[in-house]
C-alpha positions as a LaTeX table, in Angstrom:
\begin{tabular}{lrrr}
\hline
Residue & $x$ (\AA) & $y$ (\AA) & $z$ (\AA) \\
\hline
Met1 & 20.45 & 30.67 & $-5.56$ \\
Asp2 & 17.58 & 30.75 & $-2.87$ \\
Ala3 & 17.97 & 27.92 & $-0.37$ \\
Lys4 & 14.27 & 26.98 & $-0.68$ \\
Leu5 & 14.75 & 26.67 & $-4.45$ \\
Leu6 & 17.81 & 24.56 & $-4.00$ \\
Tyr7 & 15.94 & 22.38 & $-1.56$ \\
Trp8 & 13.01 & 21.82 & $-4.02$ \\
Thr9 & 15.33 & 21.11 & $-6.85$ \\
Gly10 & 16.94 & 18.35 & $-4.76$ \\
Ala11 & 13.44 & 17.03 & $-3.89$ \\
Phe12 & 12.64 & 16.98 & $-7.52$ \\
Val13 & 15.71 & 14.96 & $-8.30$ \\
Asn14 & 14.88 & 12.63 & $-5.48$ \\
Leu15 & 11.29 & 12.06 & $-6.85$ \\
Ala16 & 12.69 & 11.42 & $-10.21$ \\
Val17 & 14.96 & 8.69 & $-8.75$ \\
Ile18 & 11.85 & 7.23 & $-6.95$ \\
Val19 & 9.98 & 7.10 & $-10.19$ \\
Leu20 & 12.89 & 5.43 & $-11.96$ \\
Leu21 & 13.26 & 2.92 & $-9.16$ \\
Ala22 & 9.53 & 2.12 & $-9.51$ \\
Ala23 & 9.93 & 1.58 & $-13.33$ \\
Arg24 & 12.85 & $-0.68$ & $-12.68$ \\
Gly25 & 10.96 & $-2.59$ & $-10.00$ \\
Val26 & 8.07 & $-3.24$ & $-12.43$ \\
Ser27 & 10.53 & $-4.56$ & $-15.03$ \\
Gln28 & 12.33 & $-6.73$ & $-12.45$ \\
Val29 & 9.03 & $-8.27$ & $-11.30$ \\
Arg30 & 7.90 & $-8.98$ & $-14.77$ \\
Arg31 & 11.15 & $-10.85$ & $-15.23$ \\
Gly32 & 10.50 & $-12.81$ & $-12.21$ \\
Glu33 & 13.35 & $-11.12$ & $-10.22$ \\
Ile34 & 11.34 & $-10.82$ & $-7.00$ \\
Glu35 & 14.25 & $-9.96$ & $-4.58$ \\
Ala36 & 15.55 & $-7.27$ & $-6.96$ \\
His37 & 11.97 & $-5.88$ & $-7.22$ \\
Arg38 & 11.70 & $-5.89$ & $-3.49$ \\
Arg39 & 15.13 & $-3.97$ & $-3.13$ \\
Ser40 & 14.13 & $-1.43$ & $-5.78$ \\
Met41 & 10.74 & $-0.67$ & $-4.09$ \\
Leu42 & 12.17 & $-0.46$ & $-0.60$ \\
Thr43 & 14.94 & 1.89 & $-1.76$ \\
Gly44 & 12.22 & 4.05 & $-3.22$ \\
Ala45 & 10.34 & 3.81 & 0.09 \\
Trp46 & 13.49 & 4.92 & 2.01 \\
Leu47 & 13.89 & 7.86 & $-0.35$ \\
Ile48 & 10.44 & 8.92 & 0.41 \\
Ala49 & 11.07 & 8.60 & 4.13 \\
Ala50 & 14.21 & 10.63 & 3.82 \\
Phe51 & 12.27 & 13.37 & 1.92 \\
Leu52 & 9.69 & 13.50 & 4.75 \\
Val53 & 12.34 & 13.93 & 7.29 \\
Ser54 & 14.16 & 16.54 & 5.32 \\
Tyr55 & 10.82 & 18.44 & 4.87 \\
Val56 & 10.47 & 18.71 & 8.46 \\
Phe57 & 14.00 & 20.23 & 8.82 \\
Lys58 & 13.14 & 22.43 & 5.76 \\
Leu59 & 10.15 & 23.88 & 7.59 \\
Met60 & 12.10 & 24.47 & 10.76 \\
Phe61 & 15.00 & 26.15 & 9.10 \\
Leu62 & 13.70 & 27.72 & 5.87 \\
Gly63 & 9.92 & 28.06 & 6.60 \\
Arg64 & 7.11 & 27.73 & 4.19 \\
Glu65 & 6.82 & 29.23 & 0.73 \\
Asp66 & 5.11 & 32.61 & 0.29 \\
Leu67 & 2.07 & 31.45 & $-1.72$ \\
Asp68 & 0.90 & 35.07 & $-1.94$ \\
Leu69 & 3.37 & 35.36 & $-4.84$ \\
Trp70 & 1.98 & 32.37 & $-6.71$ \\
Ser71 & $-0.87$ & 32.51 & $-9.24$ \\
Arg72 & $-4.12$ & 30.63 & $-8.61$ \\
Leu73 & $-3.05$ & 28.09 & $-11.35$ \\
His74 & 0.20 & 27.44 & $-9.64$ \\
Ile75 & $-1.46$ & 26.99 & $-6.30$ \\
Asn76 & $-4.00$ & 24.63 & $-7.73$ \\
Asn77 & $-1.19$ & 22.64 & $-9.31$ \\
Leu78 & 0.62 & 22.57 & $-5.94$ \\
Arg79 & $-2.54$ & 21.17 & $-4.28$ \\
Phe80 & $-2.86$ & 18.53 & $-6.97$ \\
His81 & 0.81 & 17.59 & $-6.46$ \\
Glu82 & 0.49 & 17.29 & $-2.75$ \\
Thr83 & $-2.57$ & 15.03 & $-3.31$ \\
Cys84 & $-0.48$ & 12.81 & $-5.68$ \\
Val85 & 2.35 & 12.65 & $-3.10$ \\
Leu86 & $-0.11$ & 11.66 & $-0.32$ \\
Leu87 & $-1.78$ & 9.05 & $-2.56$ \\
Met88 & 1.70 & 7.77 & $-3.47$ \\
Ile89 & 2.62 & 7.34 & 0.29 \\
Leu90 & $-0.81$ & 5.75 & 1.27 \\
Ala91 & $-0.86$ & 3.40 & $-1.73$ \\
Gly92 & 2.85 & 2.51 & $-1.36$ \\
Ser93 & 2.23 & 1.71 & 2.30 \\
Ile94 & $-0.64$ & $-0.61$ & 1.31 \\
Ala95 & 1.52 & $-2.30$ & $-1.27$ \\
Leu96 & 4.30 & $-2.79$ & 1.29 \\
Thr97 & 2.08 & $-4.32$ & 4.04 \\
Arg98 & 0.53 & $-6.65$ & 1.33 \\
Ala99 & 4.15 & $-7.62$ & 0.17 \\
Arg100 & 5.06 & $-8.40$ & 3.81 \\
Ala101 & 1.88 & $-10.65$ & 4.10 \\
Met102 & 3.33 & $-12.61$ & 1.06 \\
Arg103 & 6.55 & $-13.62$ & 2.92 \\
Gly104 & 7.08 & $-17.35$ & 2.85 \\
Thr105 & 4.71 & $-17.80$ & $-0.11$ \\
Arg106 & 5.40 & $-19.15$ & $-3.54$ \\
Gln107 & 5.00 & $-15.70$ & $-5.15$ \\
Arg108 & 7.87 & $-14.39$ & $-3.04$ \\
Thr109 & 10.13 & $-17.51$ & $-2.70$ \\
Arg110 & 9.47 & $-19.11$ & $-6.14$ \\
Asn111 & 9.54 & $-22.45$ & $-4.31$ \\
Pro112 & 6.76 & $-24.64$ & $-5.58$ \\
Glu113 & 6.60 & $-26.34$ & $-2.23$ \\
Asp114 & 5.62 & $-23.08$ & $-0.40$ \\
Pro115 & 1.93 & $-22.18$ & $-0.06$ \\
Leu116 & 0.31 & $-19.66$ & $-2.47$ \\
Ala117 & $-0.46$ & $-16.28$ & $-1.10$ \\
Arg118 & $-4.11$ & $-15.46$ & $-0.86$ \\
Ala119 & $-5.37$ & $-14.03$ & $-4.14$ \\
Ser120 & $-6.79$ & $-10.99$ & $-2.42$ \\
Thr121 & $-3.40$ & $-10.20$ & $-0.92$ \\
Val122 & $-1.80$ & $-10.42$ & $-4.29$ \\
Ala123 & $-4.47$ & $-8.35$ & $-5.92$ \\
Trp124 & $-4.26$ & $-5.59$ & $-3.17$ \\
His125 & $-0.43$ & $-5.59$ & $-3.54$ \\
His126 & $-0.76$ & $-5.21$ & $-7.43$ \\
Arg127 & $-3.43$ & $-2.48$ & $-7.38$ \\
Ala128 & $-1.84$ & $-0.39$ & $-4.60$ \\
Gly129 & 1.57 & $-0.66$ & $-6.22$ \\
Trp130 & 0.26 & 0.55 & $-9.59$ \\
Thr131 & $-1.71$ & 3.37 & $-7.79$ \\
Ala132 & 1.54 & 4.47 & $-6.01$ \\
Ile133 & 3.52 & 4.37 & $-9.39$ \\
Val134 & 0.81 & 6.43 & $-11.27$ \\
Ala135 & 0.66 & 8.92 & $-8.37$ \\
Ser136 & 4.52 & 9.19 & $-8.33$ \\
Val137 & 4.65 & 9.98 & $-12.09$ \\
Leu138 & 1.87 & 12.46 & $-11.74$ \\
Gly139 & 3.62 & 13.84 & $-8.73$ \\
Leu140 & 6.79 & 14.27 & $-10.78$ \\
Leu141 & 5.09 & 15.92 & $-13.65$ \\
Thr142 & 3.33 & 18.44 & $-11.44$ \\
Ala143 & 6.60 & 18.94 & $-9.34$ \\
Gly144 & 8.31 & 19.91 & $-12.50$ \\
Ala145 & 5.64 & 22.57 & $-13.27$ \\
Ile146 & 5.91 & 23.91 & $-9.73$ \\
Leu147 & 9.73 & 24.07 & $-9.94$ \\
Val148 & 9.55 & 25.95 & $-13.37$ \\
Gly149 & 7.27 & 28.37 & $-11.75$ \\
Met150 & 9.53 & 28.93 & $-8.77$ \\
Tyr151 & 12.53 & 29.54 & $-11.06$ \\
Gly152 & 10.36 & 31.98 & $-13.11$ \\
Arg153 & 9.59 & 33.94 & $-9.91$ \\
Leu154 & 13.34 & 34.61 & $-9.19$ \\
\hline
\end{tabular}
């Protein structure tokens, strides 16, 4: 098997785990399990960071893909996928910063004596989190199509 194809297969599995962690995190927060939600989302964030580091090494040692072999449809799918991943990273970063702004608040501690977080902070966290999740799901779907195309070009 080609080393690049092996790398992208691993990256696909990594993204699938990130999506599963996000779904688990949503379920946890709906049950009021704030610390479990936090751990799930931070684990997903660390997996994204690990992918970004691995991608730098992939470029250094394996190089880029030869897009001259790709159809216009596959290249457009790749560009949409890259946009989804970028949106996932940006929105996830916003959700993380808004979550940090909620430290020591009732939403995080569940202690009625603690102050409430600002409504705008909570709203930004919620919107950014959902944006990151939708982008990650779309990223996973498009990554699957990309991977199928890569296997088809063997």
